[in-house]
């Protein structure tokens, strides 16, 4: 299925049932490209938007004061696909009701920008696989935020749309998410999303990069992963403080995992003190430092499209000439860190990864929290993609697709 087909289908449905279409919007899914598992430590993260998108079309209802929602995606699956709620009382339903995604953003927009008077029929369809670690919910929320911004002529920019989508999911729906997914959907491309001293976004050129995304079909909740790793980090930091490091180091290690000065810490400075930690706790610290340093090197390569051989050697990597090969080397390093130092891989992921590397992928890593979900692979060219895709399938991938780096959210009044 291609974006043009989905766009056409959702628009045709809006026109055929109501005839008075007002707006169409869309936003991309994303892969978790670099510095995975670092945002909750207030370190920068690097998502990349994919070409697969979620589309929203809306038309005006003759009936005032009512929002009617139809999910064409759920309709095809034969499950509950419609929701209706009043414009002035978008209360959330209990449980995992799909309509809460629409209700939450509607309520937030209404509270902040004023009551929405006309009745609306909203239709949604998506190419972004659900529950595959590709941020399908953020693509929906950002698409909806852009739709309302266009309808109400709010003129919201990418950061404002991302924040609205984040507030709807995190604050209104109570889902413990970070901002990674929403910002990736709003900005598109490849971005460096940082949180200190305040939220900032640096955009990078994603041309020349082709990903293969492979869903393992293995499901594991991030709610089961994050709290455990966060607790381990807190224990490690506490033990490091108790090891009586020099005052400058001690100052960097104050507080919990969120407030540690990770950017200022150097592995060589901690070497003597890491030895007092149990190996698992030491690994969690080493993971954090090496992921951060390798991410900064990868971004330099991405920005200038040149290889820094001395930097690669410092990371223990081959000093390759080609910038894309160098990026692949760092992607592989980050997977090894996720597998061996953070222990969030899975046997099926490893089988799939081995198959992809043997078939010619230059870098393959976990995308998302891990212990299941998806892998992303970088390939040299479109001609090599089918071979890597087939290798993933033979290794048991549930779904596989190739994608260039996608564009950000868009909305058009009709």
CSV table of C-alpha atoms in Angstrom, one decimal:
chain,number,residue,atom,x,y,z
A,1,UNK,CA,0.0,0.0,0.0
A,2,UNK,CA,1.4,3.4,-0.9
A,3,UNK,CA,0.7,6.9,0.6
A,4,UNK,CA,-1.2,8.0,-2.5
A,5,UNK,CA,-3.6,5.2,-2.3
A,6,UNK,CA,-4.3,5.8,1.4
A,7,UNK,CA,-4.7,9.5,0.9
A,8,UNK,CA,-7.2,8.9,-2.0
A,9,UNK,CA,-9.2,6.3,0.0
A,10,UNK,CA,-9.6,8.5,3.1
A,11,UNK,CA,-10.6,11.5,1.1
A,12,UNK,CA,-13.1,9.6,-1.1
A,13,UNK,CA,-14.7,8.2,2.1
A,14,UNK,CA,-15.0,11.7,3.6
A,15,UNK,CA,-16.5,13.1,0.4
A,16,UNK,CA,-18.9,10.2,-0.3
A,17,UNK,CA,-20.4,10.2,3.1
A,18,UNK,CA,-20.7,13.9,3.7
A,19,UNK,CA,-19.7,15.6,0.4
A,20,UNK,CA,-18.3,18.7,2.2
A,21,UNK,CA,-14.6,17.9,2.9
A,22,UNK,CA,-12.8,20.6,4.8
A,23,UNK,CA,-9.2,19.4,5.5
A,24,UNK,CA,-6.7,16.5,5.0
A,25,UNK,CA,-3.6,16.1,7.1
A,26,UNK,CA,-0.9,13.5,7.5
A,27,UNK,CA,2.1,12.7,9.6
A,28,UNK,CA,4.8,10.0,9.5
A,29,UNK,CA,5.8,7.1,11.7
A,30,UNK,CA,9.4,6.9,12.8
A,31,UNK,CA,12.3,4.7,13.6
A,32,UNK,CA,14.4,5.1,16.8
A,33,UNK,CA,17.6,5.8,14.9
A,34,UNK,CA,20.3,6.7,17.4
A,35,UNK,CA,20.8,7.1,21.2
A,36,UNK,CA,18.0,4.7,22.1
A,37,UNK,CA,17.1,4.5,25.9
A,38,UNK,CA,18.6,7.9,26.6
A,39,UNK,CA,15.8,10.5,26.6
A,40,UNK,CA,14.8,9.6,30.2
A,41,UNK,CA,18.3,10.5,31.2
A,42,UNK,CA,17.8,14.0,29.6
A,43,UNK,CA,20.2,13.1,26.8
A,44,UNK,CA,19.5,13.9,23.2
A,45,UNK,CA,17.7,11.3,21.0
A,46,UNK,CA,17.8,11.0,17.2
A,47,UNK,CA,14.6,9.7,15.5
A,48,UNK,CA,14.2,9.4,11.7
A,49,UNK,CA,10.8,9.8,10.1
A,50,UNK,CA,9.7,7.0,7.7
A,51,UNK,CA,7.7,7.3,4.5
A,52,UNK,CA,4.7,5.4,5.9
A,53,UNK,CA,2.1,7.9,7.1
A,54,UNK,CA,-1.2,8.3,8.9
A,55,UNK,CA,-3.9,10.3,7.1
A,56,UNK,CA,-6.8,12.2,8.5
A,57,UNK,CA,-9.6,13.8,6.5
A,58,UNK,CA,-12.5,15.7,7.9
A,59,UNK,CA,-15.8,17.0,6.6
A,60,UNK,CA,-18.5,19.2,8.0
A,61,UNK,CA,-21.6,17.5,9.5
A,62,UNK,CA,-25.0,19.0,9.2
A,63,UNK,CA,-25.5,18.1,12.9
A,64,UNK,CA,-24.0,20.8,15.1
A,65,UNK,CA,-22.0,20.0,18.3
A,66,UNK,CA,-21.1,16.4,17.4
A,67,UNK,CA,-17.8,14.8,16.4
A,68,UNK,CA,-18.1,11.5,14.5
A,69,UNK,CA,-15.0,9.4,14.0
A,70,UNK,CA,-14.4,6.5,11.7
A,71,UNK,CA,-11.1,4.5,11.5
A,72,UNK,CA,-10.8,2.8,8.2
A,73,UNK,CA,-7.9,0.8,9.5
A,74,UNK,CA,-9.9,-0.7,12.3
A,75,UNK,CA,-12.9,-1.2,10.0
A,76,UNK,CA,-10.8,-3.4,7.7
A,77,UNK,CA,-9.8,-5.5,10.8
A,78,UNK,CA,-13.4,-6.1,11.6
A,79,UNK,CA,-13.3,-4.5,15.1
A,80,UNK,CA,-15.0,-1.4,16.6
A,81,UNK,CA,-14.1,1.5,14.3
A,82,UNK,CA,-16.6,4.3,15.1
A,83,UNK,CA,-16.9,6.8,17.9
A,84,UNK,CA,-19.2,9.8,18.5
A,85,UNK,CA,-18.9,12.5,21.1
A,86,UNK,CA,-20.2,16.0,21.7
A,87,UNK,CA,-17.9,18.9,20.8
A,88,UNK,CA,-18.2,20.5,24.2
A,89,UNK,CA,-17.7,17.3,26.4
A,90,UNK,CA,-15.0,15.1,25.0
A,91,UNK,CA,-14.7,12.8,28.0
A,92,UNK,CA,-12.3,9.9,27.8
A,93,UNK,CA,-13.8,6.4,27.8
A,94,UNK,CA,-12.5,3.7,30.2
A,95,UNK,CA,-9.9,1.2,29.0
A,96,UNK,CA,-8.0,1.3,25.7
A,97,UNK,CA,-10.8,2.8,23.6
A,98,UNK,CA,-9.4,3.9,20.2
A,99,UNK,CA,-11.6,7.0,20.3
A,100,UNK,CA,-9.7,8.4,23.2
A,101,UNK,CA,-6.9,9.5,20.8
A,102,UNK,CA,-9.4,11.8,19.1
A,103,UNK,CA,-11.2,12.8,22.3
A,104,UNK,CA,-7.9,13.8,24.0
A,105,UNK,CA,-6.7,16.1,21.3
A,106,UNK,CA,-10.2,17.6,20.7
A,107,UNK,CA,-10.5,18.4,24.4
A,108,UNK,CA,-7.0,19.9,24.6
A,109,UNK,CA,-7.7,22.1,21.5
A,110,UNK,CA,-11.1,23.2,22.9
A,111,UNK,CA,-9.8,24.1,26.3
A,112,UNK,CA,-6.9,26.0,24.9
A,113,UNK,CA,-8.3,27.7,21.8
A,114,UNK,CA,-12.1,27.8,22.4
A,115,UNK,CA,-15.1,25.7,21.7
A,116,UNK,CA,-15.4,24.1,18.3
A,117,UNK,CA,-18.9,24.8,17.1
A,118,UNK,CA,-19.5,22.9,13.8
A,119,UNK,CA,-20.0,19.2,13.8
A,120,UNK,CA,-17.2,17.2,12.2
A,121,UNK,CA,-16.9,13.8,10.6
A,122,UNK,CA,-13.3,12.6,10.9
A,123,UNK,CA,-11.8,9.7,9.0
A,124,UNK,CA,-8.4,8.2,9.6
A,125,UNK,CA,-6.4,5.6,7.7
A,126,UNK,CA,-2.8,4.5,8.2
A,127,UNK,CA,0.1,2.7,6.7
A,128,UNK,CA,2.0,2.8,10.0
A,129,UNK,CA,1.8,-0.6,11.6
A,130,UNK,CA,0.3,-0.6,15.1
A,131,UNK,CA,2.2,-1.9,18.1
A,132,UNK,CA,5.4,-2.3,16.0
A,133,UNK,CA,7.5,0.4,17.8
A,134,UNK,CA,7.0,2.8,14.9
A,135,UNK,CA,5.0,5.5,16.8
A,136,UNK,CA,1.6,5.0,15.1
A,137,UNK,CA,-0.2,6.8,18.0
A,138,UNK,CA,2.0,9.9,17.7
A,139,UNK,CA,1.5,10.0,13.9
A,140,UNK,CA,-2.3,10.0,14.6
A,141,UNK,CA,-2.1,12.7,17.3
A,142,UNK,CA,0.1,15.0,15.3
A,143,UNK,CA,-2.1,14.6,12.2
A,144,UNK,CA,-5.1,15.5,14.3
A,145,UNK,CA,-3.4,18.5,15.9
A,146,UNK,CA,-2.4,19.8,12.4
A,147,UNK,CA,-6.0,19.3,11.2
A,148,UNK,CA,-7.4,21.4,14.0
A,149,UNK,CA,-4.7,24.0,13.5
A,150,UNK,CA,-5.7,24.4,9.9
A,151,UNK,CA,-9.5,24.4,10.5
A,152,UNK,CA,-9.2,27.0,13.3
A,153,UNK,CA,-6.5,28.9,11.4
A,154,UNK,CA,-4.2,28.7,14.5
A,155,UNK,CA,-0.9,28.7,12.5
A,156,UNK,CA,0.8,26.3,14.9
A,157,UNK,CA,4.4,25.4,14.0
A,158,UNK,CA,6.1,22.0,14.2
A,159,UNK,CA,7.2,22.4,17.9
A,160,UNK,CA,3.7,23.5,18.9
A,161,UNK,CA,2.0,20.6,17.1
A,162,UNK,CA,4.5,18.2,18.7
A,163,UNK,CA,3.8,19.6,22.2
A,164,UNK,CA,0.0,19.5,21.7
A,165,UNK,CA,0.3,15.8,20.7
A,166,UNK,CA,2.6,15.0,23.6
A,167,UNK,CA,0.2,16.7,26.1
A,168,UNK,CA,-2.7,14.8,24.6
A,169,UNK,CA,-1.0,11.4,25.0
A,170,UNK,CA,1.0,12.0,28.2
A,171,UNK,CA,-1.1,14.4,30.2
A,172,UNK,CA,-4.7,13.8,29.0
A,173,UNK,CA,-4.6,10.1,28.3
A,174,UNK,CA,-2.0,9.4,31.0
A,175,UNK,CA,0.3,7.3,28.8
A,176,UNK,CA,3.9,7.4,30.1
A,177,UNK,CA,5.6,8.4,26.8
A,178,UNK,CA,8.4,10.8,26.1
A,179,UNK,CA,8.5,13.4,23.4
A,180,UNK,CA,10.5,11.5,20.8
A,181,UNK,CA,7.6,10.2,18.8
A,182,UNK,CA,5.6,13.4,18.6
A,183,UNK,CA,8.6,15.5,17.5
A,184,UNK,CA,9.6,12.9,14.9
A,185,UNK,CA,6.1,13.0,13.4
A,186,UNK,CA,5.9,16.8,13.4
A,187,UNK,CA,9.4,17.6,12.0
A,188,UNK,CA,10.0,14.7,9.8
A,189,UNK,CA,13.5,14.0,8.5
A,190,UNK,CA,16.2,13.1,11.0
A,191,UNK,CA,16.3,15.3,14.1
A,192,UNK,CA,18.4,15.7,17.2
A,193,UNK,CA,15.9,16.3,20.0
A,194,UNK,CA,17.5,17.6,23.1
A,195,UNK,CA,16.1,18.5,26.5
A,196,UNK,CA,18.8,20.6,28.2
A,197,UNK,CA,18.8,23.4,29.0
A,198,UNK,CA,15.4,23.4,27.3
A,199,UNK,CA,13.8,21.5,24.4
A,200,UNK,CA,15.6,22.1,21.1
A,201,UNK,CA,15.6,20.5,17.7
A,202,UNK,CA,18.4,20.3,15.2
A,203,UNK,CA,17.5,19.0,11.7
A,204,UNK,CA,19.7,16.9,9.5
A,205,UNK,CA,19.7,15.9,5.9
A,206,UNK,CA,18.4,12.4,5.5
A,207,UNK,CA,18.9,12.1,1.8
A,208,UNK,CA,21.0,9.1,0.7
A,209,UNK,CA,19.9,6.9,3.6
A,210,UNK,CA,17.7,3.9,3.0
A,211,UNK,CA,16.3,1.9,5.9
A,212,UNK,CA,14.8,-1.6,5.9
A,213,UNK,CA,12.4,-1.9,8.8
A,214,UNK,CA,11.6,-5.4,10.1
A,215,UNK,CA,9.0,-6.2,12.7
A,216,UNK,CA,9.8,-9.3,14.8
A,217,UNK,CA,6.3,-9.8,15.9
A,218,UNK,CA,7.5,-10.2,19.5
A,219,UNK,CA,5.7,-7.8,21.8
A,220,UNK,CA,7.1,-6.4,25.1
A,221,UNK,CA,5.8,-3.4,27.0
A,222,UNK,CA,8.1,-0.5,27.6
A,223,UNK,CA,6.5,-0.2,31.0
A,224,UNK,CA,8.2,-3.5,31.9
A,225,UNK,CA,11.6,-2.3,30.6
A,226,UNK,CA,12.1,1.3,31.5
A,227,UNK,CA,11.4,1.2,35.3
A,228,UNK,CA,13.9,-1.7,35.8
A,229,UNK,CA,16.7,0.0,33.9
A,230,UNK,CA,16.0,3.3,35.7
A,231,UNK,CA,16.2,1.6,39.0
A,232,UNK,CA,19.5,-0.1,38.1
A,233,UNK,CA,20.9,3.3,37.1
A,234,UNK,CA,19.9,4.9,40.4
A,235,UNK,CA,21.5,2.0,42.3
A,236,UNK,CA,24.7,2.4,40.2
A,237,UNK,CA,24.9,6.1,40.7
A,238,UNK,CA,24.4,5.7,44.4
A,239,UNK,CA,27.2,3.2,44.7
A,240,UNK,CA,29.5,5.4,42.7
A,241,UNK,CA,28.9,8.3,45.1
A,242,UNK,CA,29.6,6.0,48.0
A,243,UNK,CA,33.0,5.0,46.4
A,244,UNK,CA,34.3,8.5,47.4
A,245,UNK,CA,35.3,9.8,44.0
A,246,UNK,CA,37.1,13.2,43.7
A,247,UNK,CA,34.9,16.2,44.3
A,248,UNK,CA,34.5,17.1,40.6
A,249,UNK,CA,33.2,13.6,39.8
A,250,UNK,CA,31.0,13.6,42.9
A,251,UNK,CA,29.3,16.8,41.8
A,252,UNK,CA,28.4,15.2,38.4
A,253,UNK,CA,26.9,12.2,40.2
A,254,UNK,CA,24.3,14.0,42.3
A,255,UNK,CA,20.7,13.1,42.3
A,256,UNK,CA,19.0,10.3,40.3
A,257,UNK,CA,19.6,9.1,36.8
A,258,UNK,CA,17.8,12.2,35.4
A,259,UNK,CA,20.0,14.7,37.1
A,260,UNK,CA,23.4,13.1,36.6
A,261,UNK,CA,25.7,15.2,34.4
A,262,UNK,CA,26.1,12.4,31.8
A,263,UNK,CA,27.5,14.7,29.1
A,264,UNK,CA,30.4,15.8,31.3
A,265,UNK,CA,31.3,12.3,32.6
A,266,UNK,CA,34.0,10.4,30.8
A,267,UNK,CA,34.4,6.6,31.0
A,268,UNK,CA,38.2,6.9,31.6
A,269,UNK,CA,37.5,9.1,34.7
A,270,UNK,CA,35.2,6.6,36.1
A,271,UNK,CA,37.3,3.5,35.4
A,272,UNK,CA,38.7,3.0,38.9
A,273,UNK,CA,35.2,3.4,40.4
A,274,UNK,CA,33.2,1.3,38.0
A,275,UNK,CA,35.2,-1.7,39.2
A,276,UNK,CA,33.5,-1.6,42.6
A,277,UNK,CA,30.1,-2.0,41.0
A,278,UNK,CA,28.4,-5.3,40.2
A,279,UNK,CA,29.0,-6.0,36.5
A,280,UNK,CA,25.3,-5.4,35.6
A,281,UNK,CA,25.3,-1.9,37.2
A,282,UNK,CA,28.7,-1.1,35.7
A,283,UNK,CA,27.3,-2.1,32.3
A,284,UNK,CA,24.4,0.3,32.6
A,285,UNK,CA,26.7,3.3,33.2
A,286,UNK,CA,29.1,2.3,30.4
A,287,UNK,CA,26.1,1.9,28.0
A,288,UNK,CA,24.9,5.4,28.7
A,289,UNK,CA,28.3,7.0,28.1
A,290,UNK,CA,29.2,5.0,25.0
A,291,UNK,CA,25.8,5.5,23.4
A,292,UNK,CA,26.1,9.3,23.9
A,293,UNK,CA,29.6,9.6,22.6
A,294,UNK,CA,28.9,7.4,19.5
A,295,UNK,CA,25.7,9.4,18.8
A,296,UNK,CA,27.6,12.6,18.7
A,297,UNK,CA,30.2,11.1,16.3
A,298,UNK,CA,27.4,9.8,14.1
A,299,UNK,CA,25.8,13.2,13.9
A,300,UNK,CA,29.1,14.8,12.9
A,301,UNK,CA,29.3,12.2,10.1
A,302,UNK,CA,25.7,12.8,9.1
A,303,UNK,CA,26.1,16.6,9.1
A,304,UNK,CA,29.3,16.9,7.1
A,305,UNK,CA,29.0,13.6,5.1
A,306,UNK,CA,32.7,12.8,5.9
A,307,UNK,CA,34.3,10.1,8.0
A,308,UNK,CA,36.4,11.1,11.1
A,309,UNK,CA,38.8,8.1,11.2
A,310,UNK,CA,40.3,9.1,14.6
A,311,UNK,CA,36.8,9.3,16.1
A,312,UNK,CA,35.9,5.9,14.8
A,313,UNK,CA,39.1,4.4,16.2
A,314,UNK,CA,38.4,6.0,19.5
A,315,UNK,CA,35.1,4.2,19.5
A,316,UNK,CA,36.9,0.9,18.7
A,317,UNK,CA,35.5,0.8,15.1
A,318,UNK,CA,37.2,0.3,11.8
A,319,UNK,CA,38.4,3.6,10.2
A,320,UNK,CA,36.3,3.2,7.0
A,321,UNK,CA,36.4,5.8,4.2
A,322,UNK,CA,32.8,6.1,3.2
A,323,UNK,CA,30.5,8.2,5.4
A,324,UNK,CA,27.5,5.8,5.0
A,325,UNK,CA,29.7,2.8,6.0
A,326,UNK,CA,30.9,4.8,9.0
A,327,UNK,CA,27.3,5.4,10.0
A,328,UNK,CA,26.6,1.7,9.6
A,329,UNK,CA,29.5,0.9,11.9
A,330,UNK,CA,28.1,3.1,14.6
A,331,UNK,CA,24.6,1.7,14.2
A,332,UNK,CA,26.1,-1.8,14.7
A,333,UNK,CA,28.0,-0.6,17.8
A,334,UNK,CA,24.8,0.8,19.3
A,335,UNK,CA,23.0,-2.5,18.8
A,336,UNK,CA,25.8,-4.3,20.6
A,337,UNK,CA,25.5,-1.8,23.5
A,338,UNK,CA,21.8,-2.4,23.6
A,339,UNK,CA,22.3,-6.2,23.6
A,340,UNK,CA,25.3,-6.6,25.8
A,341,UNK,CA,25.3,-3.6,28.1
A,342,UNK,CA,21.6,-2.9,28.4
A,343,UNK,CA,20.2,-6.4,27.8
A,344,UNK,CA,17.2,-5.4,25.8
A,345,UNK,CA,17.6,-7.7,22.8
A,346,UNK,CA,15.8,-11.0,22.1
A,347,UNK,CA,16.9,-14.3,20.4
A,348,UNK,CA,14.6,-13.6,17.4
A,349,UNK,CA,16.0,-10.1,17.0
A,350,UNK,CA,19.5,-11.5,16.9
A,351,UNK,CA,18.6,-14.2,14.3
A,352,UNK,CA,17.0,-11.5,12.1
A,353,UNK,CA,19.9,-9.2,12.6
A,354,UNK,CA,22.5,-11.8,11.7
A,355,UNK,CA,20.6,-12.7,8.5
A,356,UNK,CA,20.3,-9.0,7.5
A,357,UNK,CA,24.1,-8.4,8.0
A,358,UNK,CA,25.0,-11.6,6.1
A,359,UNK,CA,22.8,-10.4,3.2
A,360,UNK,CA,24.6,-7.1,2.9
A,361,UNK,CA,23.1,-4.6,5.4
A,362,UNK,CA,25.8,-2.3,6.6
A,363,UNK,CA,24.2,-1.6,10.0
A,364,UNK,CA,21.3,-3.1,12.0
A,365,UNK,CA,20.0,-2.2,15.4
A,366,UNK,CA,17.0,-2.3,17.6
A,367,UNK,CA,14.5,0.5,17.0
A,368,UNK,CA,12.6,1.2,20.2
A,369,UNK,CA,12.7,-0.1,23.8
A,370,UNK,CA,13.7,-3.6,22.7
A,371,UNK,CA,13.0,-7.2,23.9
A,372,UNK,CA,10.9,-7.4,20.7
A,373,UNK,CA,9.5,-4.9,18.3
A,374,UNK,CA,11.4,-3.8,15.2
A,375,UNK,CA,14.9,-3.7,13.8
A,376,UNK,CA,16.2,-1.0,11.4
A,377,UNK,CA,18.8,-1.8,8.9
A,378,UNK,CA,20.8,0.6,6.7
A,379,UNK,CA,21.5,-0.6,3.1
A,380,UNK,CA,23.9,1.0,0.5
A,381,UNK,CA,21.3,1.3,-2.3
A,382,UNK,CA,17.8,0.5,-3.5
A,383,UNK,CA,19.1,-2.4,-5.5
A,384,UNK,CA,20.4,-4.2,-2.4
A,385,UNK,CA,17.1,-3.7,-0.5
A,386,UNK,CA,15.2,-6.8,-1.8
A,387,UNK,CA,18.0,-9.1,-0.7
A,388,UNK,CA,18.0,-7.8,2.9
A,389,UNK,CA,14.2,-7.8,3.0
A,390,UNK,CA,14.1,-11.4,1.9
A,391,UNK,CA,16.7,-12.3,4.6
A,392,UNK,CA,14.6,-10.7,7.3
A,393,UNK,CA,11.5,-12.6,6.1
A,394,UNK,CA,13.3,-16.0,6.0
A,395,UNK,CA,14.5,-15.3,9.6
A,396,UNK,CA,10.9,-14.9,10.8
A,397,UNK,CA,10.1,-11.2,10.5
A,398,UNK,CA,6.4,-10.6,10.6
A,399,UNK,CA,6.5,-7.6,8.2
A,400,UNK,CA,9.3,-5.9,6.3
A,401,UNK,CA,9.5,-2.7,4.3
A,402,UNK,CA,12.0,-0.4,2.8
A,403,UNK,CA,11.8,3.3,3.4
A,404,UNK,CA,13.7,6.5,2.7
A,405,UNK,CA,13.6,9.3,5.3
A,406,UNK,CA,10.1,10.8,5.3
A,407,UNK,CA,8.8,14.3,5.5
A,408,UNK,CA,7.0,15.8,8.5
A,409,UNK,CA,3.4,16.7,9.2
A,410,UNK,CA,1.3,18.4,6.6
A,411,UNK,CA,-2.2,19.8,6.4
A,412,UNK,CA,-4.3,21.2,3.6
A,413,UNK,CA,-7.6,23.0,3.6
A,414,UNK,CA,-9.8,21.8,0.8
